[in-house]
mmCIF file of C-alpha atoms and ligand atoms in Angstrom:
data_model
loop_
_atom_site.group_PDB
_atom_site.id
_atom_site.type_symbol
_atom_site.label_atom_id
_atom_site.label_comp_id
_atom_site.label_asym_id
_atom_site.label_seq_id
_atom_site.Cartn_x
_atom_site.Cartn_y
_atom_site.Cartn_z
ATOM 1 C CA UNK A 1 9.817 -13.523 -19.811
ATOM 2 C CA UNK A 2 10.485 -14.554 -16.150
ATOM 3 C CA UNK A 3 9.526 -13.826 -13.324
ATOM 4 C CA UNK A 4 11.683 -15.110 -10.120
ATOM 5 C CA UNK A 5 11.227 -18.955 -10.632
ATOM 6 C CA UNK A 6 8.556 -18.951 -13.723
ATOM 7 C CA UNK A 7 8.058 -18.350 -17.370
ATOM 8 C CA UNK A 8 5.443 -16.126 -18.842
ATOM 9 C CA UNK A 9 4.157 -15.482 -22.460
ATOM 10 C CA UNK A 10 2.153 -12.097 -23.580
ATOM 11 C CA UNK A 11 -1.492 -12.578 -23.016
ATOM 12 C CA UNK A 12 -2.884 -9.322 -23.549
ATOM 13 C CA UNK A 13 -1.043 -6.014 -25.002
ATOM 14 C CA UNK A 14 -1.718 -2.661 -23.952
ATOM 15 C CA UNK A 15 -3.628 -1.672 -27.087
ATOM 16 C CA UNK A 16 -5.831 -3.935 -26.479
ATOM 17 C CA UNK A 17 -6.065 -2.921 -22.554
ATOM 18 C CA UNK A 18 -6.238 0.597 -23.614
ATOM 19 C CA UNK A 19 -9.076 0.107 -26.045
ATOM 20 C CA UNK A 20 -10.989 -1.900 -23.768
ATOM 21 C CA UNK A 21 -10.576 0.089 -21.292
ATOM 22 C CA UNK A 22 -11.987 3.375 -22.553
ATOM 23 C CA UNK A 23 -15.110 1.087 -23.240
ATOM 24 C CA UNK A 24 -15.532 0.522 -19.781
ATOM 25 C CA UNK A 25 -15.101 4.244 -19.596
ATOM 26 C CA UNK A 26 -18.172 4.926 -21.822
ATOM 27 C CA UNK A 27 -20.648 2.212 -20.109
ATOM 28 C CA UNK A 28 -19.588 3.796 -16.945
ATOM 29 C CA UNK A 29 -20.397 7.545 -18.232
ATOM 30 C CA UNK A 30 -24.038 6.281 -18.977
ATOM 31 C CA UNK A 31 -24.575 4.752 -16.225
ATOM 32 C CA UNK A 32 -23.358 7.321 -14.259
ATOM 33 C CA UNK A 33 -24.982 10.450 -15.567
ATOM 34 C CA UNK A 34 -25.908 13.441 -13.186
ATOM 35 C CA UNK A 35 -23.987 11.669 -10.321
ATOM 36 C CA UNK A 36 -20.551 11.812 -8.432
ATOM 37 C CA UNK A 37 -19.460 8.598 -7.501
ATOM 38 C CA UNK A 38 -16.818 7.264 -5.451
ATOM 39 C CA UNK A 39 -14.517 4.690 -6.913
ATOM 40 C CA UNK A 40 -13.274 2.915 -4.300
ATOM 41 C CA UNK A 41 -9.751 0.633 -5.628
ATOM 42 C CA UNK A 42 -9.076 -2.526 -4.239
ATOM 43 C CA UNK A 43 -4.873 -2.410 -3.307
ATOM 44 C CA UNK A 44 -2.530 -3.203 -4.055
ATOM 45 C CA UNK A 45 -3.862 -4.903 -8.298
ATOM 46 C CA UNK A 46 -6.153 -1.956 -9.213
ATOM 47 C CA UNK A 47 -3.745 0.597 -8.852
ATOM 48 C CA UNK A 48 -2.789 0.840 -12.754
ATOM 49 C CA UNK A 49 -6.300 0.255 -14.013
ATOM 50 C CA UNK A 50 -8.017 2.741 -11.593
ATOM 51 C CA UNK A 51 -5.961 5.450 -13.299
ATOM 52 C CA UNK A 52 -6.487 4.803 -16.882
ATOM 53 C CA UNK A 53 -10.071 3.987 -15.773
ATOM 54 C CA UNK A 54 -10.928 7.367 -13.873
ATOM 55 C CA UNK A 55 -9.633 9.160 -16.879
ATOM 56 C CA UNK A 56 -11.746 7.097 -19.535
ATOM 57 C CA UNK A 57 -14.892 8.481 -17.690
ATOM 58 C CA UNK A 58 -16.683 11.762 -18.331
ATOM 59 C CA UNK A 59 -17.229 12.519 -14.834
ATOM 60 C CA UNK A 60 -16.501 13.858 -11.815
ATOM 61 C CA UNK A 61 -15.647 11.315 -8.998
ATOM 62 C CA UNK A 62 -14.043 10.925 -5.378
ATOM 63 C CA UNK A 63 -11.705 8.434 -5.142
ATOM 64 C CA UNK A 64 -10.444 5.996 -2.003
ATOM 65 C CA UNK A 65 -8.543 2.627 -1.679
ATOM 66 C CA UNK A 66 -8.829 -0.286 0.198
ATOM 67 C CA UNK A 67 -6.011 -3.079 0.948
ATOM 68 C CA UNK A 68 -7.602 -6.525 0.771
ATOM 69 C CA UNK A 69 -5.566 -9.721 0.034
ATOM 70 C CA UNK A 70 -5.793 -13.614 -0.245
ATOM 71 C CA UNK A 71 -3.839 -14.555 -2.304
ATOM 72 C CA UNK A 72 -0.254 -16.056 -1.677
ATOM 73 C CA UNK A 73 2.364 -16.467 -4.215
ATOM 74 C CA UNK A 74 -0.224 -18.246 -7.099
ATOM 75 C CA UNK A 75 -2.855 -19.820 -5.194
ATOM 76 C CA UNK A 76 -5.994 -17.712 -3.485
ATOM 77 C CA UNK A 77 -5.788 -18.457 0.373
ATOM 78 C CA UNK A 78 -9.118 -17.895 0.681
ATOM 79 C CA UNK A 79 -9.119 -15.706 3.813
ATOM 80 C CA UNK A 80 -9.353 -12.300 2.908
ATOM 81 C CA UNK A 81 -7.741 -10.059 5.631
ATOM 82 C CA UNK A 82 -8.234 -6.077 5.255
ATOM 83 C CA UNK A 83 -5.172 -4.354 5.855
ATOM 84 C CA UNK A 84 -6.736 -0.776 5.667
ATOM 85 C CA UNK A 85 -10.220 0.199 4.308
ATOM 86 C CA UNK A 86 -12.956 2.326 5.470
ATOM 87 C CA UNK A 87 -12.519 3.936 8.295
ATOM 88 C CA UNK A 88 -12.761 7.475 7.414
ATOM 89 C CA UNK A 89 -14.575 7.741 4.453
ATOM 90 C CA UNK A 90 -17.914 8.309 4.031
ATOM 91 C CA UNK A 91 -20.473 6.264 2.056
ATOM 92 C CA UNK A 92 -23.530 7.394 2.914
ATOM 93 C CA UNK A 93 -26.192 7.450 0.077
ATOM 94 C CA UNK A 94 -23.231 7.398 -2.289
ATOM 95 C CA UNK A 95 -23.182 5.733 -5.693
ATOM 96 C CA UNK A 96 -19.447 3.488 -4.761
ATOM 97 C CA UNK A 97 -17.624 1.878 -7.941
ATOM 98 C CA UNK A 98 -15.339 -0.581 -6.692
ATOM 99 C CA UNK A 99 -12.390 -1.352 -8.765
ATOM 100 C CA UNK A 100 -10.895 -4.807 -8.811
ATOM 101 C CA UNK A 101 -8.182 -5.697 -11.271
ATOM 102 C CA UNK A 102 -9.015 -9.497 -11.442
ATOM 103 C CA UNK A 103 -12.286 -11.365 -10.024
ATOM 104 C CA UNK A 104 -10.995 -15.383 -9.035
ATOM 105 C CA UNK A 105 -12.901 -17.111 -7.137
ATOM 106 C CA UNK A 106 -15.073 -14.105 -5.598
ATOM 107 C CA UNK A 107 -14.220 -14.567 -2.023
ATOM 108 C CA UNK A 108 -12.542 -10.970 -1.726
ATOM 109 C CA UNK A 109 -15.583 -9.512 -2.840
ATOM 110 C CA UNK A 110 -18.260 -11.868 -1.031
ATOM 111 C CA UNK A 111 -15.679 -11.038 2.214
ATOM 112 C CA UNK A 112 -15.789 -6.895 1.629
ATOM 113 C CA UNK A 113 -19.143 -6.222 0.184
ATOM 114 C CA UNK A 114 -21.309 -6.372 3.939
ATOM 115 C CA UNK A 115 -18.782 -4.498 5.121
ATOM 116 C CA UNK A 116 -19.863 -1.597 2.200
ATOM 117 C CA UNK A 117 -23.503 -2.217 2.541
ATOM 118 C CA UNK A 118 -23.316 -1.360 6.557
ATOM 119 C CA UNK A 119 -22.127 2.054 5.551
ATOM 120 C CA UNK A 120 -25.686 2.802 3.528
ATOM 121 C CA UNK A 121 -24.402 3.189 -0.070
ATOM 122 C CA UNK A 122 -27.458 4.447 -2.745
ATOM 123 C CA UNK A 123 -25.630 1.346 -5.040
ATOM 124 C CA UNK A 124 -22.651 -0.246 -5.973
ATOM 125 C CA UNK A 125 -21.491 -1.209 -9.252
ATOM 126 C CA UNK A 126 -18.326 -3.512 -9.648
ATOM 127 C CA UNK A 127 -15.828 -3.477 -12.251
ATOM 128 C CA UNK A 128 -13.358 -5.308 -13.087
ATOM 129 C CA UNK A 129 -10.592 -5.420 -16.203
ATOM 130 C CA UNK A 130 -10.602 -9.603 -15.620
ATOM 131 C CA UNK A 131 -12.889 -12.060 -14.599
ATOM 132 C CA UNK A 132 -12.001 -16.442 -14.192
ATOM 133 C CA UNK A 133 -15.407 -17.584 -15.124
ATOM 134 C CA UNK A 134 -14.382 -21.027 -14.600
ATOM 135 C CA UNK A 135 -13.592 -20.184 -10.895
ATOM 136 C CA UNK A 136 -16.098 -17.492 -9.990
ATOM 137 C CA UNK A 137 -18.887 -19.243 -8.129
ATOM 138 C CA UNK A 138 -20.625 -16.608 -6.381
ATOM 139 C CA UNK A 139 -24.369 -15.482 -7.180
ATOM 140 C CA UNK A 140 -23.471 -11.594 -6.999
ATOM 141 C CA UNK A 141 -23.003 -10.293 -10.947
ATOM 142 C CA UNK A 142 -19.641 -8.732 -11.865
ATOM 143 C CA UNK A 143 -21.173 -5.663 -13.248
ATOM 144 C CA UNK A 144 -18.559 -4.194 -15.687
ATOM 145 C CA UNK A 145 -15.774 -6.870 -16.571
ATOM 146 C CA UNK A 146 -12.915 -5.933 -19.175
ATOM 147 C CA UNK A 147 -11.943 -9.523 -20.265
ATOM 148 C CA UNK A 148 -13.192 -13.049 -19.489
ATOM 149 C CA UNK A 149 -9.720 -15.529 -18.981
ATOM 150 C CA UNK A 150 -9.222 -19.188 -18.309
ATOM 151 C CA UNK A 151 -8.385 -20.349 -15.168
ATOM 152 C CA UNK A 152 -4.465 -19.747 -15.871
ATOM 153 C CA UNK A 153 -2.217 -17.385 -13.375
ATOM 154 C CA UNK A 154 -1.568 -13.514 -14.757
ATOM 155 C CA UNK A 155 0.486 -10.618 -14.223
ATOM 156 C CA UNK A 156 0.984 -7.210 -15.135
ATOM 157 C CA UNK A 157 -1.204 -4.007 -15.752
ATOM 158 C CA UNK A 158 -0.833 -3.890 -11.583
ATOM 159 C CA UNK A 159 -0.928 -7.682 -11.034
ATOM 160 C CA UNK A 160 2.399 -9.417 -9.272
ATOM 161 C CA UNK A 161 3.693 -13.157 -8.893
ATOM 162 C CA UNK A 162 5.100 -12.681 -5.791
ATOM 163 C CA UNK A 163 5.358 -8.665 -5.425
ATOM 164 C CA UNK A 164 6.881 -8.561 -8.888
ATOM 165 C CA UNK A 165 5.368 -7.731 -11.793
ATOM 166 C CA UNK A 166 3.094 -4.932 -11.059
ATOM 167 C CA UNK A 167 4.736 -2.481 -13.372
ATOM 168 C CA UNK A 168 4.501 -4.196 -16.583
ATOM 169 C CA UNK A 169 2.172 -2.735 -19.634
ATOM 170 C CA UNK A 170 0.949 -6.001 -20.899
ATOM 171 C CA UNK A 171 -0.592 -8.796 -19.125
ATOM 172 C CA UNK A 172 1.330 -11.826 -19.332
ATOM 173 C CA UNK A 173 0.158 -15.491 -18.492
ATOM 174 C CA UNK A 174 2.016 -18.427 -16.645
ATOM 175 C CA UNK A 175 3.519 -20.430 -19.414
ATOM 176 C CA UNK A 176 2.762 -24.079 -17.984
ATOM 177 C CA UNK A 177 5.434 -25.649 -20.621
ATOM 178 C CA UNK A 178 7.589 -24.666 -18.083
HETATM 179 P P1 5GP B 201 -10.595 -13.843 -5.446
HETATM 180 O O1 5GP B 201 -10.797 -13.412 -4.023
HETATM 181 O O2 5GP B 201 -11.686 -13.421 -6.394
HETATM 182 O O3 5GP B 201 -10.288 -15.324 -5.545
HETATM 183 O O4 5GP B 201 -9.254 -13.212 -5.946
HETATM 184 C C1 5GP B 201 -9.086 -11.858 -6.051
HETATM 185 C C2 5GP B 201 -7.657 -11.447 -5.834
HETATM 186 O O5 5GP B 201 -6.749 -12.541 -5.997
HETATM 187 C C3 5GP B 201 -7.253 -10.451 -6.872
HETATM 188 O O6 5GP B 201 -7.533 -9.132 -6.453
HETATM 189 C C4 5GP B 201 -5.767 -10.700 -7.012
HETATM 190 O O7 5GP B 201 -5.068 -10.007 -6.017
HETATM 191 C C5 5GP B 201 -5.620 -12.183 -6.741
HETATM 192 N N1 5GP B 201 -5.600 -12.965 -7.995
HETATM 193 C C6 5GP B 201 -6.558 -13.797 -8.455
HETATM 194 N N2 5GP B 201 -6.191 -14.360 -9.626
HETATM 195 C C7 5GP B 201 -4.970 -13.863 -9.914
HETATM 196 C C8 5GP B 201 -4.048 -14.039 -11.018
HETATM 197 O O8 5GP B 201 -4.251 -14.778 -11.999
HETATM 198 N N3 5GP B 201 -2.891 -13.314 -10.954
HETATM 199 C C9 5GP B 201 -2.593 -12.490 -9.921
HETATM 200 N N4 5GP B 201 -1.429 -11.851 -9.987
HETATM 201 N N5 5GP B 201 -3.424 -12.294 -8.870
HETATM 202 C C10 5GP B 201 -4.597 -12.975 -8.872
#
């Protein structure tokens, strides 16, 4: 399959997204009991994931987004800019789950978490459907992660190569034959 100038293979079908995902669902459900969280989704990746996630959990919820990038084309940047975020929402003693659809090298998250913890949250749990343990250097744990990967570019499931991409139902890898 391509994708303006590259080649991708099938990495991951949406059964097995699906399925994983209503796992998530169920860890989230226990460790969520008697509260109402706020899932906060990091734009634009976790749009697809944060709505088969919500719905895989037994619970009610608020629900805001964030627009955070770094990354550019393939490659992270590694400056994180916010392009909207938290003004007017309120986190105050909440219980936040933030939604990322892919943990790299951790710099969007080391970047935006101080800027949750000055808004008082009781806790925040972070999930995410994939993690690059090969890259991810930071000491903060990834609390809920769908699927470990190597170190190989993705797309799909909400992921783009170059704002394309987003909408497809598997995730797909960068086919390096190419
Ligand atoms: P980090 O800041 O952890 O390096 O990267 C997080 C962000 O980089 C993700 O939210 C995503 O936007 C982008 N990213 C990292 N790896 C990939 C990848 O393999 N494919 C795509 N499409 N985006 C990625």
């Amino acid at each position: 399959m391509q994708i303006h100038d590259k080649q991708f293979k099938r990495y991951i079908d949406e059964a097995k997204i699906q399925a994983r995902i209503l796992e998530m669902g169920q860890v989230l459900t226990e460790r969520m009991k008697n509260k109402n969280p706020i899932f906060l989704s990091i734009l634009n990746g976790s749009f697809v994931l944060v709505a088969d996630l919500v719905r895989a959990c037994d619970f009610d919820a608020e629900l805001s987004f964030v627009r955070l990038s770094s990354y550019d084309k393939l490659t992270s940047t590694g400056r994180v800019k916010m392009h909207y975020g938290l003004d007017d929402v309120d986190l105050e003693n909440k219980d936040i789950i933030l939604i990322e659809d892919i943990v790299d090298t951790g710099n969007t998250l080391e970047f935006f978490l101080p800027e949750l913890q000055i808004k008082n949250p009781s806790s925040i749990t972070i999930a995410s459907l994939l993690l690059k343990p090969e890259v991810y250097q930071k000491k903060f744990p990834i609390d809920i992660v769908g699927f470990e990967i190597p170190n190989k570019f993705v797309v799909g499931y909400g992921l783009d190569y170059d704002g394309l991409g987003r909408t497809l139902r598997d995730i797909w890898q960068l086919d390096e034959k190419e």
